[in-house]
Coordinates of N, CA and C in Angstrom, one line a residue:
X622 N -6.0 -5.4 21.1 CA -6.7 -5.2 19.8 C -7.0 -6.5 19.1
X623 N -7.8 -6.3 18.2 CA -8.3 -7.6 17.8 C -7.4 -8.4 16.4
X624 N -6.5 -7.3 16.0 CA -6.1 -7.9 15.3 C -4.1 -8.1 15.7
X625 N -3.7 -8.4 16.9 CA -3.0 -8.1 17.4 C -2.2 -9.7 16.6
X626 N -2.6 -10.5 16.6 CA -2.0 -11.9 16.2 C -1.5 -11.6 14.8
X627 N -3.0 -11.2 14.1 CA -2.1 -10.7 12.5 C -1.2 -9.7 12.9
X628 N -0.8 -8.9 13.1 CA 0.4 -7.8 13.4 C 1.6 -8.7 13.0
X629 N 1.2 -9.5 14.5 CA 2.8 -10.4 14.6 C 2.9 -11.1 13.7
X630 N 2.3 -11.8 13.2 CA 2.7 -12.5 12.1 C 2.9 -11.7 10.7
X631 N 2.5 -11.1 10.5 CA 2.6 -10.3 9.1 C 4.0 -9.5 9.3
X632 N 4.3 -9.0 10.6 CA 5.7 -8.7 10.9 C 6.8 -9.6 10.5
X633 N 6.5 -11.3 11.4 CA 7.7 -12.2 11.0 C 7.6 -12.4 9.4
X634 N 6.7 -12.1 8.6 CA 6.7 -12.5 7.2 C 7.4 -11.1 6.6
X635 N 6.7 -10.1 6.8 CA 7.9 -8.7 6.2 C 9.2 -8.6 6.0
X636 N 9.5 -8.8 7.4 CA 10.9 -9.2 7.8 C 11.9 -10.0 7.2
X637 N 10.7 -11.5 6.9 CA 11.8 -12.4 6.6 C 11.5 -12.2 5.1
X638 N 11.2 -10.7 3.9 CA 11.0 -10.8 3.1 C 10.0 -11.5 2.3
X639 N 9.2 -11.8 2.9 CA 7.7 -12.7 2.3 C 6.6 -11.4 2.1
X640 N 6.0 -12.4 1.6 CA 4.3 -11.5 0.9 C 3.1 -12.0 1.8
X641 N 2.2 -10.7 2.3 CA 1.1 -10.9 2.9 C 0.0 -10.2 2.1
X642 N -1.4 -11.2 2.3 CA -2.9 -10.3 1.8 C -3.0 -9.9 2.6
X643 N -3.8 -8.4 3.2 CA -4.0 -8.1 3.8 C -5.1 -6.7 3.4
X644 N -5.5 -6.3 4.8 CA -7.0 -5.1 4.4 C -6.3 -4.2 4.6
X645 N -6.6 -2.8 3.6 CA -5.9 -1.6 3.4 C -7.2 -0.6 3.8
X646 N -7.1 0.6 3.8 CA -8.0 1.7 4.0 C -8.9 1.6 2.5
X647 N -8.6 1.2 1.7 CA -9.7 0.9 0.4 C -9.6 -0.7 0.1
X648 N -9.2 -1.6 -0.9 CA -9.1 -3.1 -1.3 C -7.9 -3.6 -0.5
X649 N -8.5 -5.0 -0.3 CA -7.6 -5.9 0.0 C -6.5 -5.8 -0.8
X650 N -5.1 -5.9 -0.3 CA -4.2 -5.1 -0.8 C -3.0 -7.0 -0.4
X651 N -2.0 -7.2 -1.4 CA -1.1 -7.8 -1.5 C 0.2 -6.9 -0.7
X652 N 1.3 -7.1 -0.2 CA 1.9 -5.9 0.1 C 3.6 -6.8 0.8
X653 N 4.7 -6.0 1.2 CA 5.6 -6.6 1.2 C 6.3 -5.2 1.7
X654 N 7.9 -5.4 2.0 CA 8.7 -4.4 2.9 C 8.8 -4.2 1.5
X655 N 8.5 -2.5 1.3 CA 8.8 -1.4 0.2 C 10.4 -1.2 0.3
X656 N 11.1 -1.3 0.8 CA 12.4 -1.3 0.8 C 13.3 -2.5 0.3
X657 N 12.3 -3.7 0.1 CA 13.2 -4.9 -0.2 C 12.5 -5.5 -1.8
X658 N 14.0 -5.2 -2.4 CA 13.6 -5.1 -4.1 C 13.4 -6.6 -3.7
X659 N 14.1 -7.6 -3.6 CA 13.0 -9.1 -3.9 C 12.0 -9.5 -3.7
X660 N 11.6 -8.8 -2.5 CA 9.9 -8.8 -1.7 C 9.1 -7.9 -2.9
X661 N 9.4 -7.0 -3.7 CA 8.9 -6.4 -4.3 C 8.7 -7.1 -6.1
X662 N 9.8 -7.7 -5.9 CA 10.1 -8.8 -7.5 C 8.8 -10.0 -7.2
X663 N 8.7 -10.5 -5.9 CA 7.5 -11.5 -5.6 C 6.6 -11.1 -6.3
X664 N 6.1 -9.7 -5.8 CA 4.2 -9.7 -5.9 C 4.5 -9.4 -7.9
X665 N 5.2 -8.7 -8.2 CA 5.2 -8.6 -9.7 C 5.0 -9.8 -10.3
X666 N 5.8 -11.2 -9.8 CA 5.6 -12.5 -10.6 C 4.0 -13.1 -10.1
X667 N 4.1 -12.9 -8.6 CA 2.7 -13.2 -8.4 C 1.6 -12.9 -9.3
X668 N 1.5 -11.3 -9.6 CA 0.0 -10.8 -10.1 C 0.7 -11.1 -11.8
X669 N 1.4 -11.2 -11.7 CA 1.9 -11.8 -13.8 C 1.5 -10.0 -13.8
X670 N 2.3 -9.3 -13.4 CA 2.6 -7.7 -13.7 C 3.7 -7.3 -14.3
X671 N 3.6 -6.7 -15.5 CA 4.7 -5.8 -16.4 C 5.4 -5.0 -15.2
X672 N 6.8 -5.1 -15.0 CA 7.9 -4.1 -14.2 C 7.6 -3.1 -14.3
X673 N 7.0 -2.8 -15.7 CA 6.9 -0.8 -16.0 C 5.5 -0.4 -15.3
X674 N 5.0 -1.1 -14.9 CA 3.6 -0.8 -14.2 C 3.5 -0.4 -12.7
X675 N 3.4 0.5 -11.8 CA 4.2 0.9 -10.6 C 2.9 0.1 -9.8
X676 N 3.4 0.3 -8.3 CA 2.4 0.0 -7.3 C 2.5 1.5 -6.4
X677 N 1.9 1.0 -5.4 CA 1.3 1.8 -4.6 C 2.0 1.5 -3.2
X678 N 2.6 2.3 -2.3 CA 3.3 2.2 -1.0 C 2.6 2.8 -0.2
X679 N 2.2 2.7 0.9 CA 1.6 3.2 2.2 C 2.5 3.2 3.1
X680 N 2.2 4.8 3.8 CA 2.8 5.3 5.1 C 1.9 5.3 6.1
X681 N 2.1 5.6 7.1 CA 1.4 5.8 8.1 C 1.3 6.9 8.6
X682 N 2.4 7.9 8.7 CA 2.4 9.1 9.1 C 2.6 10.1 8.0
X683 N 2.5 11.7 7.9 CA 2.8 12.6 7.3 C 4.3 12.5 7.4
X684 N 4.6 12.8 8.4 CA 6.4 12.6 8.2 C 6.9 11.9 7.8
X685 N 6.4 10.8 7.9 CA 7.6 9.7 6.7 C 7.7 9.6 5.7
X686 N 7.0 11.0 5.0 CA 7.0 11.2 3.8 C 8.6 11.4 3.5
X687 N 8.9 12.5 4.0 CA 10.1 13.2 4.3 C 11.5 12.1 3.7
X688 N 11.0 10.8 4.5 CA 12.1 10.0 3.9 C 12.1 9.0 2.9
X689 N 11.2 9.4 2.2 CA 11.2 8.3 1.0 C 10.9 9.4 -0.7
X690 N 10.7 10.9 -0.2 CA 10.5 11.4 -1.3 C 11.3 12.9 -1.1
X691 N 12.4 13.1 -2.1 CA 13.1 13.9 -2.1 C 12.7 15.5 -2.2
X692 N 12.6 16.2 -1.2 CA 12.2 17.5 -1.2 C 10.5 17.6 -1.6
X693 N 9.8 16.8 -0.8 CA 8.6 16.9 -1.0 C 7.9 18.0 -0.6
X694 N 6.8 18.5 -1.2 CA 6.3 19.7 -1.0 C 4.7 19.3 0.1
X695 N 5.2 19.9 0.9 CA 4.3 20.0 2.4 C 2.7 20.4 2.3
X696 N 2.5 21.7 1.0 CA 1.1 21.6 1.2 C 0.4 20.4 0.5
X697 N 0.7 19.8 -0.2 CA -0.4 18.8 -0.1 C -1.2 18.0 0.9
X698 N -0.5 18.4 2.2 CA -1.1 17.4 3.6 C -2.5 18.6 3.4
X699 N -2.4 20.0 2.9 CA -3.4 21.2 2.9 C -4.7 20.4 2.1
X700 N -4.6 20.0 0.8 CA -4.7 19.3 -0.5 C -5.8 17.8 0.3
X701 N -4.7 17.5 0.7 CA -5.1 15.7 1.4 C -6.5 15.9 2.7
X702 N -6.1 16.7 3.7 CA -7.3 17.0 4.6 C -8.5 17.4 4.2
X703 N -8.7 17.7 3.2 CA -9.8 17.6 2.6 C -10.4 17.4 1.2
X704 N -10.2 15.9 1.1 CA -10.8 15.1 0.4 C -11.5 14.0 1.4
X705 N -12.2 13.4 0.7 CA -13.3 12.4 1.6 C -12.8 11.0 1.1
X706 N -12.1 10.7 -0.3 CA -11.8 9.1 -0.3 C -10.3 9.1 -0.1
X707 N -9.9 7.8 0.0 CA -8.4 7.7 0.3 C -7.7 8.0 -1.0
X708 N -6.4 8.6 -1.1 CA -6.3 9.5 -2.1 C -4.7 9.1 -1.8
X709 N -4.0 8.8 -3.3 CA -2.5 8.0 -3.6 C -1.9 9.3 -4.4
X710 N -0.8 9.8 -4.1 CA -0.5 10.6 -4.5 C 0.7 10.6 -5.1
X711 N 1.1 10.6 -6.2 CA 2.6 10.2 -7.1 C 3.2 12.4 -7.3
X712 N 4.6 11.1 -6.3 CA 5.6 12.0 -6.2 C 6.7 12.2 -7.0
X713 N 7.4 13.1 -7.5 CA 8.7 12.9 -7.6 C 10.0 12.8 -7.0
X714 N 11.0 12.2 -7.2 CA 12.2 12.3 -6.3 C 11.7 11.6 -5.5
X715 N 11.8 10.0 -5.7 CA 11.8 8.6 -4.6 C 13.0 8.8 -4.6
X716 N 12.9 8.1 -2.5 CA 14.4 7.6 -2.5 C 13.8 6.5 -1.4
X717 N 15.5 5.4 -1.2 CA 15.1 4.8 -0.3 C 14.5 3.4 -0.3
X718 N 13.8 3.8 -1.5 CA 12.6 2.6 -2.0 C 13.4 1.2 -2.6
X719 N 12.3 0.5 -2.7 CA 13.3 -0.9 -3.9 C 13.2 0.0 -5.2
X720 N 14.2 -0.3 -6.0 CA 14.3 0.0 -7.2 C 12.8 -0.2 -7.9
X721 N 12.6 -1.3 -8.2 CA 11.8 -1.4 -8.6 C 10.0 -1.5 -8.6
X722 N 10.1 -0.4 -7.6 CA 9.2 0.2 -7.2 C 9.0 1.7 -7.9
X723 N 10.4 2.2 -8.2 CA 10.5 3.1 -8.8 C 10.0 3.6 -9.9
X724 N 9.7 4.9 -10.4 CA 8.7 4.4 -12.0 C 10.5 4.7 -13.0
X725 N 10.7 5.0 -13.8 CA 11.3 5.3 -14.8 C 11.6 6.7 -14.9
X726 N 10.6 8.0 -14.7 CA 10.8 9.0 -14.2 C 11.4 9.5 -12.5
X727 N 11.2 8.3 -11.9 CA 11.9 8.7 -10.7 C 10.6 8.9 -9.6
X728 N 9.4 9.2 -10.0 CA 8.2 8.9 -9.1 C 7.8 8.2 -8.4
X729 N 7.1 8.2 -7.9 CA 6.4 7.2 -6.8 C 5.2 7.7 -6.4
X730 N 4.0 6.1 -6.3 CA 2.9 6.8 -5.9 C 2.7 6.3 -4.1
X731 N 2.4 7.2 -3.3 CA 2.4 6.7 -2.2 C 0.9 7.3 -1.4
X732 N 0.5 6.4 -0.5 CA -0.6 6.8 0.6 C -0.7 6.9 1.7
X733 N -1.0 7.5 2.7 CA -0.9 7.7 4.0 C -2.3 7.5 4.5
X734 N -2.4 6.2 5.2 CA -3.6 5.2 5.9 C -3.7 5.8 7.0
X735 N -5.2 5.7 7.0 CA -5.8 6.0 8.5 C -6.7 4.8 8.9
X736 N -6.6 3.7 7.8 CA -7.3 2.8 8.8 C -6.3 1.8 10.0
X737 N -7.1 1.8 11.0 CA -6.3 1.4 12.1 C -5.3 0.0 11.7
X738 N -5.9 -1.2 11.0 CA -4.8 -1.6 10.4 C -4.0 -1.5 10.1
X739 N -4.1 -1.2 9.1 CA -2.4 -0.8 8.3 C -1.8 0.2 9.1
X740 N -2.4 0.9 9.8 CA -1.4 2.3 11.1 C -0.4 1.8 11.8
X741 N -1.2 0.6 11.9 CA -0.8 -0.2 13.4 C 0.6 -1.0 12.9
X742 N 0.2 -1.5 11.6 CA 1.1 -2.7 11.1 C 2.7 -2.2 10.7
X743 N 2.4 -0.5 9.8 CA 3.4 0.1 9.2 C 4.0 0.6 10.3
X744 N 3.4 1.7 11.5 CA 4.5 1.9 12.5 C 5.1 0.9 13.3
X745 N 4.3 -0.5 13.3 CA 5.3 -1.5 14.2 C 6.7 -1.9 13.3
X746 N 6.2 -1.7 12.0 CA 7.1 -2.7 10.9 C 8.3 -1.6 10.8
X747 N 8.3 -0.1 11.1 CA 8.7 0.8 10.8 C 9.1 1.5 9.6
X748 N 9.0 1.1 8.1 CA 9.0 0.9 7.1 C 7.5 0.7 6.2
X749 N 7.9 1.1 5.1 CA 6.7 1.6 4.2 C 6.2 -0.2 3.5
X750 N 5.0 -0.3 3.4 CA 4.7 -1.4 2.8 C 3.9 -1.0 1.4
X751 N 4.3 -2.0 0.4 CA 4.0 -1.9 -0.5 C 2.2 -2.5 -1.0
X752 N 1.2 -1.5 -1.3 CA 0.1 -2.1 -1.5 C -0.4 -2.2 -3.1
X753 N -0.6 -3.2 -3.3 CA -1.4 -3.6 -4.9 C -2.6 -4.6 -4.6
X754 N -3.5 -4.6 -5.5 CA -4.9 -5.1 -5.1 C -4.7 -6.0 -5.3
X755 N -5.5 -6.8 -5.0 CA -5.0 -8.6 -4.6 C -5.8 -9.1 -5.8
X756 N -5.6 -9.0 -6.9 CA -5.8 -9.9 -8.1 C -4.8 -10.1 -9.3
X757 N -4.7 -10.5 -10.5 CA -3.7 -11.3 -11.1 C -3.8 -9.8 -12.1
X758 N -2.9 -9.6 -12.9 CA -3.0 -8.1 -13.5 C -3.9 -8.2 -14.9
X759 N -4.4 -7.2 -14.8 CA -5.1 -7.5 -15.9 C -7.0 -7.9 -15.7
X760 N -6.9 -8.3 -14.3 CA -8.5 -8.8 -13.9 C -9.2 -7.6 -13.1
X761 N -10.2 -7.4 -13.0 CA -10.8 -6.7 -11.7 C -10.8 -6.9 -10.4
X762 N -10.5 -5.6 -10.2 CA -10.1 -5.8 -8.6 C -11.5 -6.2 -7.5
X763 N -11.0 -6.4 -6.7 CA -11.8 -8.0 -6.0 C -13.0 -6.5 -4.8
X764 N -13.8 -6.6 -4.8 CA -14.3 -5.7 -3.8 C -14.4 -6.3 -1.8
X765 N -14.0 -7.2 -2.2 CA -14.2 -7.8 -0.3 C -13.2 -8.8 -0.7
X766 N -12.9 -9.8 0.3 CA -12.2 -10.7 0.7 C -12.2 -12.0 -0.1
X767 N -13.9 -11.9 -0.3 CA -14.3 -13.0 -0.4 C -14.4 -13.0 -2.1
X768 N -14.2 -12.2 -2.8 CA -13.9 -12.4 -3.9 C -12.5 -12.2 -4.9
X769 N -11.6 -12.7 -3.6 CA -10.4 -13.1 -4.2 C -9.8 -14.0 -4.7
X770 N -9.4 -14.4 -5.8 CA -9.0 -15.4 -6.5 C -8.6 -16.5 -5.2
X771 N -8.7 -17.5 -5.6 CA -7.9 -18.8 -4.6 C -6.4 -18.7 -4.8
X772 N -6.4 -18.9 -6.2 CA -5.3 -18.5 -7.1 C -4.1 -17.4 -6.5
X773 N -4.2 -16.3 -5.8 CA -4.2 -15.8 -5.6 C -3.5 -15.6 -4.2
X774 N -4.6 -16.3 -3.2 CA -4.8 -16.3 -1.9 C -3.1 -17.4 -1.5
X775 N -3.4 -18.6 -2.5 CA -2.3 -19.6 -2.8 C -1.4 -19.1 -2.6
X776 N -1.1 -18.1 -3.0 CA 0.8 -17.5 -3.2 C 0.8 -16.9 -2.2
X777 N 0.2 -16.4 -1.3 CA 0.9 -15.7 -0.3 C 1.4 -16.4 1.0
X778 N 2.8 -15.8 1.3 CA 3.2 -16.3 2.7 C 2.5 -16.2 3.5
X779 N 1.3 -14.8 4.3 CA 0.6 -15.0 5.4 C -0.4 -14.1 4.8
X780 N -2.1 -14.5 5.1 CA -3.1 -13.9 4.5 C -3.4 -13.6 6.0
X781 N -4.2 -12.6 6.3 CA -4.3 -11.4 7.4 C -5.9 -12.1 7.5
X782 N -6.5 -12.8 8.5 CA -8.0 -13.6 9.5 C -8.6 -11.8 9.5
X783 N -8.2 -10.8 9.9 CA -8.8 -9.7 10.4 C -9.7 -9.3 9.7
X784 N -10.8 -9.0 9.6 CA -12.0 -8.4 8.1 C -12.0 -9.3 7.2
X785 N -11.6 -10.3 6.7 CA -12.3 -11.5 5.7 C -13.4 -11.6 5.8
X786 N -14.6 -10.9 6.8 CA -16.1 -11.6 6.7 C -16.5 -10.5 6.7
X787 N -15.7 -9.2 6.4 CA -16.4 -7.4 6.5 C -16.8 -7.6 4.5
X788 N -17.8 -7.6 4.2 CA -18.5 -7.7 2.9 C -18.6 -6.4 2.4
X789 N -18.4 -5.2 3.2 CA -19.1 -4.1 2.8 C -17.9 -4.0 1.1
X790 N -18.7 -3.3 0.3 CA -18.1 -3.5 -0.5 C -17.1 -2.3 -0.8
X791 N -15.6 -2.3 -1.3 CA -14.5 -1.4 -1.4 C -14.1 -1.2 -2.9
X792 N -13.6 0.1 -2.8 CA -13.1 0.9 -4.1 C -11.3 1.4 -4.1
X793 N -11.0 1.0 -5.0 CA -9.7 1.3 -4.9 C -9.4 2.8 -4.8
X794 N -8.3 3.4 -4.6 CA -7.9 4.7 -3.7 C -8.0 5.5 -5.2
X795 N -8.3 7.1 -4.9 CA -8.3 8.2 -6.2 C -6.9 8.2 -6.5
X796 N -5.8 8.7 -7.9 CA -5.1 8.9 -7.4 C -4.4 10.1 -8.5
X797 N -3.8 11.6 -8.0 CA -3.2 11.9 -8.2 C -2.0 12.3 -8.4
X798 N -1.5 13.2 -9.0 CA -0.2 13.6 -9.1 C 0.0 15.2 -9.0
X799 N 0.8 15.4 -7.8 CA 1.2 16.4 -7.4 C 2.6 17.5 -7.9
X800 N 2.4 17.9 -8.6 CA 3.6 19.0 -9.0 C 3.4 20.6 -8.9
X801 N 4.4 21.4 -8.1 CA 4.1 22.1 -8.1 C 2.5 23.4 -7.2
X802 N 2.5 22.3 -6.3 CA 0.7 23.1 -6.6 C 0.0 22.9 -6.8
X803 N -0.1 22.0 -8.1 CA -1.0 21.5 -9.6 C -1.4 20.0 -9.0
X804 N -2.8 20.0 -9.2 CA -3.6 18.6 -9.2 C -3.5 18.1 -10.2
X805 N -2.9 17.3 -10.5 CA -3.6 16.2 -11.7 C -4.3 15.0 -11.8
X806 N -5.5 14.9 -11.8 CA -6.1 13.5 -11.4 C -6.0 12.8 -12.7
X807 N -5.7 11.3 -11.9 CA -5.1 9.9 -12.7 C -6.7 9.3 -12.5
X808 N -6.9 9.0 -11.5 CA -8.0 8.1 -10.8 C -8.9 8.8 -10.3
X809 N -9.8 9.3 -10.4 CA -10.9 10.0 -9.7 C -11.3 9.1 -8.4

């Protein structure tokens, strides 16, 4: 595969608790092992982001929902198959996670990627990675590669060569919240 070099490397950086940019199924996404509260303290000092402000985790499969959200309710995979943009869905009853990833109510918003990237990177990593758009908080999110802060680019332990020169332009994910049955859209 062509992006077989970034894998490995973005692996030895997860691992060793570091931060990578990298391409998500919507924006270039900043991201780190979802399980390691210091990896997760980085990107917060990085983007100059308030704690109380959550991120966004990516899975790879439907099942590994199972282990990061307490008694999760199954139809939404019903809910998810048909929608057409990539769609973040805030759960309740995290577990597992860094703390502070956690919201205050106990939530979590998480996504399940189908672009071959991030598929490829989360099931080798085995573990959920945490995605936030690659800009400083407070700024607009960057639509391609190429309009990411330098600033930015600077702080990360390994930026991902794979699609840096794909221009097409990107939108960050819809995102709702799921209770009960009930839609509630946050993000259209």
């Amino acid at each position: 595969m062509e992006f077989n070099h970034d894998v490995e490397k973005c692996l030895e950086t997860l691992h060793s608790g570091g931060v990578i940019l990298y391409p998500t199924d919507t924006v270039w996404g900043i991201g780190c092992d979802a399980t390691n509260n210091e990896a997760v303290k980085k990107i917060y000092e990085i983007k100059n982001r308030p704690g109380s402000k959550s991120m966004i985790v990516l899975l790879a499969d439907e099942r590994d929902l199972l282990q990061y959200v307490a008694a999760a309710d199954l139809a939404i995979f019903d809910y998810l198959d048909n929608v057409q943009k990539p769609t973040t869905v805030i759960y309740d009853g995290a577990i597992g996670l860094a703390e502070s990833l956690v919201n205050e109510d106990g939530s979590i918003a998480i996504r399940i990627v189908k672009e071959d990237f991030c598929r490829h990177l989360i099931k080798r990593f085995r573990k959920p990675i945490v995605s936030t758009s690659a800009n400083l908080s407070g700024e607009p999110t960057a639509p391609s590669f190429a309009a990411i802060s330098p600033a930015v680019v600077s702080k990360m332990d390994y930026v991902v060569k794979y699609r840096q020169n794909d221009i097409t332009p990107t939108v960050p994910s819809s995102v709702v919240r799921w209770n009960n049955g009930e839609i509630t859209v946050i993000r259209p």
